[in-house]
Every structure is written in structure tokens, then in C-alpha cells.
Short mmCIF file of N, CA and C in Angstrom, two decimals:
data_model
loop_
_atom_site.label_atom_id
_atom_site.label_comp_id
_atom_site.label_asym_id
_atom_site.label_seq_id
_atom_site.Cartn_x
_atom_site.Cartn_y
_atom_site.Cartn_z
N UNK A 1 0.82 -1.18 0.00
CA UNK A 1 0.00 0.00 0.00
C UNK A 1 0.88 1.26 0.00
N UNK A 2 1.94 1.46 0.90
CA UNK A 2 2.70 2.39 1.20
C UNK A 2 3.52 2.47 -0.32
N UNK A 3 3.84 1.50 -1.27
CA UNK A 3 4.68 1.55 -2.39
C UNK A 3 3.50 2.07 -3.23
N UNK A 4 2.17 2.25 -3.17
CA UNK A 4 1.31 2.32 -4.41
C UNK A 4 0.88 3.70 -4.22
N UNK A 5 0.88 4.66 -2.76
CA UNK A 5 0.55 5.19 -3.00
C UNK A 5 1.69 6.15 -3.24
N UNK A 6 3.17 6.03 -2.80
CA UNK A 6 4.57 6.63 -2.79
C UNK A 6 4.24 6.75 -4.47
N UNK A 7 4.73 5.83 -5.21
CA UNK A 7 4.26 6.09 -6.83
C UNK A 7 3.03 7.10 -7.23
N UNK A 8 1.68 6.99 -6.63
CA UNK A 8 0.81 8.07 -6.86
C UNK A 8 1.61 9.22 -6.76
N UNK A 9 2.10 9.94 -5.30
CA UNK A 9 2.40 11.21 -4.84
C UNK A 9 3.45 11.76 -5.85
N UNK A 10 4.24 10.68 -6.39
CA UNK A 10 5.57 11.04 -7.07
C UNK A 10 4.90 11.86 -8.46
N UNK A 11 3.95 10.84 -8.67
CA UNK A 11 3.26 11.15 -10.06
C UNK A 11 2.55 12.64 -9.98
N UNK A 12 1.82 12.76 -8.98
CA UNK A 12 1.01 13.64 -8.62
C UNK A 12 1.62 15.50 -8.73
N UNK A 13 2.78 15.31 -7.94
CA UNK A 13 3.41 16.46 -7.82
C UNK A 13 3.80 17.50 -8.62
N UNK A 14 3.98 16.90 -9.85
CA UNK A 14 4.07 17.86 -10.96
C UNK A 14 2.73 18.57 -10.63
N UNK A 15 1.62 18.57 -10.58
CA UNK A 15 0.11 19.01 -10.31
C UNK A 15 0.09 20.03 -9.22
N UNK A 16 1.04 20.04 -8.37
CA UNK A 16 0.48 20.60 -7.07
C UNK A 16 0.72 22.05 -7.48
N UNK A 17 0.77 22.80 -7.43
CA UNK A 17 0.47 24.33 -7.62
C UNK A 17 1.19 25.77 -6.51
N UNK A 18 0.60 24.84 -5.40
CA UNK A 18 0.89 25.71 -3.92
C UNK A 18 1.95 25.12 -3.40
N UNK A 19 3.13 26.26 -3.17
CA UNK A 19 4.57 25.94 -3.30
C UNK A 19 4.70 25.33 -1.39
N UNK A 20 3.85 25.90 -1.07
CA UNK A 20 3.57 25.53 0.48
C UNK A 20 3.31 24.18 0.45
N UNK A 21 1.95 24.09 -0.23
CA UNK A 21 1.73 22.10 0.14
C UNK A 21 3.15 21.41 -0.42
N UNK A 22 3.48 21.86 -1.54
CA UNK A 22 4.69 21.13 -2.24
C UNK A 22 5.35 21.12 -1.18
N UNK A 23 6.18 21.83 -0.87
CA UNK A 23 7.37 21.62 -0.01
C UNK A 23 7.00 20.60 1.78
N UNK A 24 6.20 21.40 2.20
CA UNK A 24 5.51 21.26 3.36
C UNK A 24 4.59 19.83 3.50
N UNK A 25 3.85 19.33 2.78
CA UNK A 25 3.08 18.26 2.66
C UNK A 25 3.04 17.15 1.86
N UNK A 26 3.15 18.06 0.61
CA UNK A 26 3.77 16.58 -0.56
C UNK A 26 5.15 15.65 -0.50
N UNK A 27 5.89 16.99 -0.55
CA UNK A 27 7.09 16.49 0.03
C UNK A 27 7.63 15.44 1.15
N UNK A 28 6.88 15.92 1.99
CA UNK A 28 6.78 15.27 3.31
C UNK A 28 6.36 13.87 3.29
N UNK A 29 5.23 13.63 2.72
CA UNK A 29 4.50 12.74 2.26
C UNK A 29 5.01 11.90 2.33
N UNK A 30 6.07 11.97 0.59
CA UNK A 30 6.91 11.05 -0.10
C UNK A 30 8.00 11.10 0.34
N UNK A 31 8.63 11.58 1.39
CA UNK A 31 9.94 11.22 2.61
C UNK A 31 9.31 10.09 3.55
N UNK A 32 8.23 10.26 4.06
CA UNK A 32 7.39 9.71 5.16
C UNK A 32 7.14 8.09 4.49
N UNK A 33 7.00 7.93 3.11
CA UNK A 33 6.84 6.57 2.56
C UNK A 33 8.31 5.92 2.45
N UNK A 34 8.89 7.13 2.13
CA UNK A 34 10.06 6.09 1.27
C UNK A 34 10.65 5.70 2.51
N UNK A 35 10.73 6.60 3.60
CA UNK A 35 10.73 6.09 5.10
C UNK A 35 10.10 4.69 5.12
N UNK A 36 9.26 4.70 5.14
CA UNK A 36 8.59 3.63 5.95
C UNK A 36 9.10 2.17 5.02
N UNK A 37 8.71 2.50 3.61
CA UNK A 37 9.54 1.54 2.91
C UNK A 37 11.20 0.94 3.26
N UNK A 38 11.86 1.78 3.05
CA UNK A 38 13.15 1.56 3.72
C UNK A 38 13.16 0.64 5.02
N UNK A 39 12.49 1.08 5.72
CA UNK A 39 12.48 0.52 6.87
C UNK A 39 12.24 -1.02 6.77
N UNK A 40 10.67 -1.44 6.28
CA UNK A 40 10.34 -2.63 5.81
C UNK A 40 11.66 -3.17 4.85
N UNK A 41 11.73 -2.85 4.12
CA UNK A 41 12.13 -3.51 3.09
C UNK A 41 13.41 -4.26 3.83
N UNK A 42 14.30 -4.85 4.88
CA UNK A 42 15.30 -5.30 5.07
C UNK A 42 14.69 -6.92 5.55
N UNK A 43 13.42 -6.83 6.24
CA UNK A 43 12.59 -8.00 6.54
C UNK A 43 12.09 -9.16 5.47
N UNK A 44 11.94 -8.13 4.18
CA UNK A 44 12.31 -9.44 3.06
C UNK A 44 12.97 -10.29 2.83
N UNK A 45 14.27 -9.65 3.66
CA UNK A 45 15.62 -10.28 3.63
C UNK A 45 15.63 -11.78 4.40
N UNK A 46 14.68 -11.67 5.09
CA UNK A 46 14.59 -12.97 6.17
C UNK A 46 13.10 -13.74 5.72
N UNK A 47 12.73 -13.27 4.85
CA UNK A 47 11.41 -14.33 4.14
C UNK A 47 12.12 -15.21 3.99
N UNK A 48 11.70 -16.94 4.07
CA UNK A 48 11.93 -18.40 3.99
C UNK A 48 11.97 -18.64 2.44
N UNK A 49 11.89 -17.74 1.49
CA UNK A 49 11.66 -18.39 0.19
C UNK A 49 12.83 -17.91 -1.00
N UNK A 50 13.02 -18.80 -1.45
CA UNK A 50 14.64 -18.66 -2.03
C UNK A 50 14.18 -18.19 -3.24
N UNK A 51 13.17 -17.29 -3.90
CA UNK A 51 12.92 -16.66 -4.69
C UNK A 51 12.98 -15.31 -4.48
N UNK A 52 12.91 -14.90 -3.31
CA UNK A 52 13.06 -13.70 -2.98
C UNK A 52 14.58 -13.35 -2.16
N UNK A 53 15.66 -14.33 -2.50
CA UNK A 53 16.86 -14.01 -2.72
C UNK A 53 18.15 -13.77 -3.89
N UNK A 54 17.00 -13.80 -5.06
CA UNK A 54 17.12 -13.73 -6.48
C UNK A 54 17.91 -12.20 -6.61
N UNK A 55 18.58 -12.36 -7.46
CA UNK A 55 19.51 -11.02 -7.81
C UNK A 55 18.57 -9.94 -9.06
N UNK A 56 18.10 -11.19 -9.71
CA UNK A 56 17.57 -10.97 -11.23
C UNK A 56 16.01 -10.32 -11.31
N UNK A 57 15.65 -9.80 -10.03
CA UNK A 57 13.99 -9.59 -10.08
C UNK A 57 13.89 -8.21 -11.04
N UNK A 58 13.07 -8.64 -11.87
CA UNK A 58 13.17 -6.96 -12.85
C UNK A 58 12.08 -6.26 -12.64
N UNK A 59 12.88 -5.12 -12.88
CA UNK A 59 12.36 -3.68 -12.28
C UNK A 59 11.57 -3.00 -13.00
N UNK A 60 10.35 -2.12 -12.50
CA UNK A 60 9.87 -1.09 -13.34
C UNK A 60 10.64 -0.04 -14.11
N UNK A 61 10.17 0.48 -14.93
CA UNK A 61 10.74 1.63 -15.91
C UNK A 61 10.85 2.66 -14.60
N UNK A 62 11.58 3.45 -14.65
CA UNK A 62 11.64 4.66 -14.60
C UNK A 62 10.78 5.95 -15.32
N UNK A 63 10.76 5.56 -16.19
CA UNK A 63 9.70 6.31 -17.45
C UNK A 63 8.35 6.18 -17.07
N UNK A 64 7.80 6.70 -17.00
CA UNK A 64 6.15 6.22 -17.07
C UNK A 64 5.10 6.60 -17.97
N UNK A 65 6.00 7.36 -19.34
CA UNK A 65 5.09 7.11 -20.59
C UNK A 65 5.49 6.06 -21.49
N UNK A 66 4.33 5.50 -21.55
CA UNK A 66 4.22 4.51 -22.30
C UNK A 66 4.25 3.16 -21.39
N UNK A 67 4.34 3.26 -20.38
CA UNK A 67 3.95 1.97 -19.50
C UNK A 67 2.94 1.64 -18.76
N UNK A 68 2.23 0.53 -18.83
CA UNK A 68 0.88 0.09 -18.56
C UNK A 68 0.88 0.22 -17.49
N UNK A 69 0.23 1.04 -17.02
CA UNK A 69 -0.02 0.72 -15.11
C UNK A 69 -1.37 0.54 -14.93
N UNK A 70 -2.17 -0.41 -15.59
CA UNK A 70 -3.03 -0.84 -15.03
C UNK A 70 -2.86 -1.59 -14.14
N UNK A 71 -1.55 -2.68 -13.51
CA UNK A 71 -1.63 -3.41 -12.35
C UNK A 71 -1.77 -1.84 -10.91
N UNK A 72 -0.81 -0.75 -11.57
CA UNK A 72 -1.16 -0.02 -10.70
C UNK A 72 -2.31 0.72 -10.47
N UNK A 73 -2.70 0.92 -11.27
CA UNK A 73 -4.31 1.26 -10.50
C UNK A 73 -5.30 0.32 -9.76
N UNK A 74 -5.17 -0.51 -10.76
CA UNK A 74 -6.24 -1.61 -9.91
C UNK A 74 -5.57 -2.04 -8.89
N UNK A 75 -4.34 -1.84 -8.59
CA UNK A 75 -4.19 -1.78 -7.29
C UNK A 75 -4.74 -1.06 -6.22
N UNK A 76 -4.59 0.27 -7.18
CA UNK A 76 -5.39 1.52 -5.71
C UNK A 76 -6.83 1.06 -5.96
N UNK A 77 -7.13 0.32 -6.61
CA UNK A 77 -8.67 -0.10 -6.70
C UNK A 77 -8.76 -0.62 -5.40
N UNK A 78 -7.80 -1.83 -5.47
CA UNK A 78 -8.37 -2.94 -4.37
C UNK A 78 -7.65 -2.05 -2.72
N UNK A 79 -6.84 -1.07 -2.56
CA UNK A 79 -6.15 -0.33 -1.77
C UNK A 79 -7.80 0.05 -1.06
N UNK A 80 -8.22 0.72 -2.09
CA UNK A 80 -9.83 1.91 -1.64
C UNK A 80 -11.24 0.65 -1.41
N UNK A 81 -10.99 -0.47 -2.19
CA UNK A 81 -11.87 -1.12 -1.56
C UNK A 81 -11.85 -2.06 -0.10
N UNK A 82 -10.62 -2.11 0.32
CA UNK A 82 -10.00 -2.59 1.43
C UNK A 82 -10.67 -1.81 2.44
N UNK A 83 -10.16 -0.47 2.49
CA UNK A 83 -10.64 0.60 3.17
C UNK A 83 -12.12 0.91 3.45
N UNK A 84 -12.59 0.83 2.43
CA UNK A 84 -14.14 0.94 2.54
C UNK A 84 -14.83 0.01 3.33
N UNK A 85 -14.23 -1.41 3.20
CA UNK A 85 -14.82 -2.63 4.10
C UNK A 85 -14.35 -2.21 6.16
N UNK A 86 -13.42 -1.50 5.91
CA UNK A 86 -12.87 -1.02 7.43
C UNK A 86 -13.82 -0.34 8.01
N UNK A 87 -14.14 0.94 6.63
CA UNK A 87 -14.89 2.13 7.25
C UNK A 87 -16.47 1.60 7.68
N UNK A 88 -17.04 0.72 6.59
CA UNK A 88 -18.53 0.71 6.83
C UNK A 88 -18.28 0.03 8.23
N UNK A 89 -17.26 -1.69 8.37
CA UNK A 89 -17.66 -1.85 9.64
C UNK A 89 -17.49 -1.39 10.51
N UNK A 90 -16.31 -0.38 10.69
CA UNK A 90 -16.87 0.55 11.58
C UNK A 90 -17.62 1.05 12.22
N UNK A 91 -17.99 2.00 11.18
CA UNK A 91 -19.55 3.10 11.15
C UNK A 91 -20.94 2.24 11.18
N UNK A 92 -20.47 1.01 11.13
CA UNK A 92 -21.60 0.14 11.66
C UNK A 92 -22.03 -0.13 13.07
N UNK A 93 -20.74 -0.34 13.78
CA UNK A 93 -20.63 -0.22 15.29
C UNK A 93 -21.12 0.73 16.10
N UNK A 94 -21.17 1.97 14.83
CA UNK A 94 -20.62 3.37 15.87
C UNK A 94 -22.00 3.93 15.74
N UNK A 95 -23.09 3.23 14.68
CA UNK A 95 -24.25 4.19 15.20
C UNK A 95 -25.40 3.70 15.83
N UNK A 96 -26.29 4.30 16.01
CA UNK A 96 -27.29 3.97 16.98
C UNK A 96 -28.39 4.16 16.37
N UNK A 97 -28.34 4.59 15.12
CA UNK A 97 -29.53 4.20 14.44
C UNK A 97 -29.82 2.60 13.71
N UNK A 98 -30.98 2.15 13.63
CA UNK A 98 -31.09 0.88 12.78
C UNK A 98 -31.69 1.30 11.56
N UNK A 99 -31.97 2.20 11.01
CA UNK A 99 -32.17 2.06 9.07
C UNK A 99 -30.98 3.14 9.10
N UNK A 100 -29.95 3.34 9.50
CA UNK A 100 -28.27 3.70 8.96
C UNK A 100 -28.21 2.35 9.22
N UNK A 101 -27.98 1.79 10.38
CA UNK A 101 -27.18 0.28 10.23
C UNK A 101 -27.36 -0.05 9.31
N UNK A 102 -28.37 -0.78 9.20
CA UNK A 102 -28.81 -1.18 7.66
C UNK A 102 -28.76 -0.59 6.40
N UNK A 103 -28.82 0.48 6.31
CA UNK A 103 -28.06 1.32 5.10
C UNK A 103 -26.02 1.20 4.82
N UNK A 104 -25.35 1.31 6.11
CA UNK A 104 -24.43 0.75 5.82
C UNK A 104 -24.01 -0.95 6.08
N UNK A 105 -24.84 -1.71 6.23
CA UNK A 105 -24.76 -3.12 6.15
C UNK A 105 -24.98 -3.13 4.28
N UNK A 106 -25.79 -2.65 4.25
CA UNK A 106 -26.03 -2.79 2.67
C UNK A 106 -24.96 -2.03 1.65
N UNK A 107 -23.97 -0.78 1.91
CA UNK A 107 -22.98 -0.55 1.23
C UNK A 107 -22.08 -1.39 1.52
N UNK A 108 -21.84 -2.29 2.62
CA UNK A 108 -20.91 -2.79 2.79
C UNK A 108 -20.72 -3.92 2.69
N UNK A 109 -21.95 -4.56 1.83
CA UNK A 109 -21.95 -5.66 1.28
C UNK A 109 -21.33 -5.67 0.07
N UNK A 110 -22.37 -4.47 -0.74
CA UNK A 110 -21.63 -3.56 -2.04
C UNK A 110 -20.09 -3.23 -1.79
N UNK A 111 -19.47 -3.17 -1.21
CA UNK A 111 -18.01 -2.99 -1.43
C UNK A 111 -17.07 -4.24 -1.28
N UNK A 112 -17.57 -5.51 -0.81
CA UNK A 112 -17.56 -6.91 -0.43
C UNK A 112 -17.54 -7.49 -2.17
N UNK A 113 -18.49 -6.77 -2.37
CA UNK A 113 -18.67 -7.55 -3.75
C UNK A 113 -17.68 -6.63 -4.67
N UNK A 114 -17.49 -5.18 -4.71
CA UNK A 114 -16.34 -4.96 -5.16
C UNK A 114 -15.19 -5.24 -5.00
N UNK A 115 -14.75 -5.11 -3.63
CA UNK A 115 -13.66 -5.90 -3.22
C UNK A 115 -13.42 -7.59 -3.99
N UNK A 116 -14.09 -8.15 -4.16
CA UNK A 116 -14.16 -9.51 -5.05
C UNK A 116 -14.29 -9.35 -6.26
N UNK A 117 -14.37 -8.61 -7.01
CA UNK A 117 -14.78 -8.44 -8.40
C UNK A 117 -12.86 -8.14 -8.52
N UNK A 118 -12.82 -6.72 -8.02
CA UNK A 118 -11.54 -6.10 -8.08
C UNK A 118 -10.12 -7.53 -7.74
N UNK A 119 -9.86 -8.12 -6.68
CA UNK A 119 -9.23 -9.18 -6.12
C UNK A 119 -9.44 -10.20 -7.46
N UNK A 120 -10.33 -10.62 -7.78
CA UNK A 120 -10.11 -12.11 -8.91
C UNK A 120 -9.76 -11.21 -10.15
N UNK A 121 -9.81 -9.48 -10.74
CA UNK A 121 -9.47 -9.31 -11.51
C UNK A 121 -7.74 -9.23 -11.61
N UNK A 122 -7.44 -9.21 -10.45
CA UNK A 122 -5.99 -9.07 -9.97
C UNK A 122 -5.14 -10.63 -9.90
N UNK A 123 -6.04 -11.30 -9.79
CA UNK A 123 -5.77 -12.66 -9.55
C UNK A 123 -5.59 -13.20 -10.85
N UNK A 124 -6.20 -13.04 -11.71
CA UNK A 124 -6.72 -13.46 -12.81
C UNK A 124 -5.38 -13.12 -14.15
N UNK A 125 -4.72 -11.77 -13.93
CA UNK A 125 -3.95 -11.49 -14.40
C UNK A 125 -2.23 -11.14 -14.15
N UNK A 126 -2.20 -12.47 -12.76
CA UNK A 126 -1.26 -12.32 -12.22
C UNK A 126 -0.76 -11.18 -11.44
N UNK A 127 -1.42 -9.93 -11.62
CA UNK A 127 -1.16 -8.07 -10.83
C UNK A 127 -0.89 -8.54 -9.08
N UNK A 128 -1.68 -9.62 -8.67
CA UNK A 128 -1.71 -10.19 -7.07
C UNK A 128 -1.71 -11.60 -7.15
N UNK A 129 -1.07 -12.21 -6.63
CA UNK A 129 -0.63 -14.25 -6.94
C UNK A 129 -0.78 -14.18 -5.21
N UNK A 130 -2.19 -13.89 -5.14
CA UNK A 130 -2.57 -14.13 -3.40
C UNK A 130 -1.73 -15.71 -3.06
N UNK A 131 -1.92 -16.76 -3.65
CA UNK A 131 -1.82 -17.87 -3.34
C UNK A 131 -0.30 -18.50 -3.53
N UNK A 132 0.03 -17.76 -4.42
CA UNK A 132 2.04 -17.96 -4.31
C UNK A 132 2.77 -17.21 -3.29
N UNK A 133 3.11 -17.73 -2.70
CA UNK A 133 3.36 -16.29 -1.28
C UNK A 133 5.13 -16.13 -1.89
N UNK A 134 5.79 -16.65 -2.58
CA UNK A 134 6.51 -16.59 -2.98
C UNK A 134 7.00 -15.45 -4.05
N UNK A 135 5.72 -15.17 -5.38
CA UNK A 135 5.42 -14.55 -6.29
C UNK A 135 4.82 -13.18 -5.46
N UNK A 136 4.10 -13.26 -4.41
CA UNK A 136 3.13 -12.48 -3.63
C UNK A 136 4.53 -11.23 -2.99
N UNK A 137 5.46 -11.92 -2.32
CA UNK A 137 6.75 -11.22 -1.59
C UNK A 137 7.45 -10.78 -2.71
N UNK A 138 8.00 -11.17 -3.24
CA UNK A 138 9.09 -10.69 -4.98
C UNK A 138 8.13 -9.77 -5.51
N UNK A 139 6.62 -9.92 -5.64
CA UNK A 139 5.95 -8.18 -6.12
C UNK A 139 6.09 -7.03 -5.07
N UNK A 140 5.47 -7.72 -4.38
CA UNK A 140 5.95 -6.34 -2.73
C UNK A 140 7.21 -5.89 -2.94
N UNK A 141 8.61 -6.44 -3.09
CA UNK A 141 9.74 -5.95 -3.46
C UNK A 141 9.87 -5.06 -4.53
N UNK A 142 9.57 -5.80 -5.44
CA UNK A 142 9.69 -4.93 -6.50
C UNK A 142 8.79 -3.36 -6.46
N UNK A 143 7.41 -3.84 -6.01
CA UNK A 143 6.76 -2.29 -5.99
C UNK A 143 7.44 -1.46 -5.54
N UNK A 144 7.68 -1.65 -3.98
CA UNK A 144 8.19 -1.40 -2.79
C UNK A 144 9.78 -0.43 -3.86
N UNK A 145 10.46 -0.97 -4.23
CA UNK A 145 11.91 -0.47 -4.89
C UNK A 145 11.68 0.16 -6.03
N UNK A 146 10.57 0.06 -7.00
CA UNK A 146 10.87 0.60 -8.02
C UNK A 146 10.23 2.03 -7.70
N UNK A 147 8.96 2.96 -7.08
CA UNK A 147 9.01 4.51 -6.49
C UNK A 147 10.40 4.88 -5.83
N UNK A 148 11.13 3.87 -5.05
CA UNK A 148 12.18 4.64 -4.63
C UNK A 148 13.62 4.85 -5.78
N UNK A 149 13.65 4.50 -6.64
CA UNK A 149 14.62 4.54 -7.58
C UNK A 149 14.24 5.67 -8.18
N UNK A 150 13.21 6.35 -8.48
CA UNK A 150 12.65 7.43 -9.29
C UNK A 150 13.23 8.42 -9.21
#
């Protein structure tokens, strides 16, 4: 998550306008990820799977015209539908009305079913190999490294 959205912000910044948020918030942002990345990233080192001690894992472009990032979006797809399943159950807990409950029992079924639509489209085209935990760690790497090379 932290590698998908570090790539957004990077992308984003050309956009920002206000020399204040730039420096002050965007900036910050994408120190605050590549932070956190850094940090993670040495724990790969001790994953059990001798695929993810490979020298040869290849890297994203640097460039980003002309390269498909549909694995990356539909990533932030399944990122925002993750989230949404957090928030409704949440806000399910938290109110005290029963036709809201039930109004968010019912979006949050709807995002259940997006969340599944989004996940087997990811599955489907290799973008997430939920079930190779092997293939699953070597993408995390790679995401994870290729925003910070930028």
C-alpha cells in the first residue's frame, strides 16, 4: 500500500500548484513513505523463500510514458476497496440508528462484492498471486523499490 501510493504522490506532484503544500506536505508525504519503505524492506531479507533471494527480479521503468499501469491502478482499486470494508464496519458499530445500520450493512456488502470483483481481476492477471506467497513477496519488493529509484 505504502509503495502504491509513494508512486501516486511522485506522479502527482508535478500538479500541485501551492509551493507551500509542495514543499511542506507533498514532500513530506513522499519522505514519510520512502521512510517507511526503507524501513520494511530489510525484513524481506529474512522471508523463507529462495525466490526472494534472487539477484535478477526486474524492475519497473523509470519512465512512465508509455507503461501500462493498469496493475497499478487496480491496485489503488483494491487499496480503496480494502478501506471501505474497514470504514462501513466501523460506522456500523458506531451508530445507533437501525435504518443507517442497515443502510451501511447494505454498502458494505456492495463494497464486499467490489472488493471480489476487483481481487479475482488481480488474480486473474497475475497483478496479485494471493496464493504464491513466494510470487506475492518478490511483487511487494519490487513495488516497494521501483518509487524509490525514481
Amino acid at each position: 500500500m505504502t509503495a502504491n501510493y509513494l508512486t501516486e504522490f511522485k506522479m502527482q506532484l508535478a500538479n500541485i500548484q501551492d509551493s507551500t503544500c509542495e514543499v511542506y506536505i507533498w514532500r513530506l508525504s513522499v519522505a514519510l513513505c520512502k521512510i517507511r519503505l526503507l524501513d520494511l524492506l530489510p525484513f524481506y531479507e529474512k522471508a523463507p523463500i529462495p525466490m526472494m533471494h534472487s539477484d535478477n527480479h526486474e524492475m519497473y521503468s523509470s519512465k512512465l510514458i508509455g507503461v501500462d499501469l493498469t496493475a497499478f491502478y487496480v491496485g489503488k482499486l483494491l487499496i480503496f476497496a480494502k478501506n471501505a470494508l474497514c470504514n462501513y464496519a466501523g460506522a456500523i458499530t458506531e451508530t445507533a440508528t437501525s435504518s443507517l445500520r442497515e443502510r451501511f450493512q447494505s454498502q458494505l456488502q456492495k463494497a464486499i462484492k467490489l472488493h471480489a470483483n476487483v481481487f479475482n481481476f488481480m488474480l486473474e492477471r497475475s497483478y496479485y498471486p494471493a496464493y504464491h506467497l513466494d510470487q506475492l513477496l518478490a511483487n511487494d519488493l519490487k513495488n516497494a523499490n521501483a518509487p524509490l529509484k525514481r
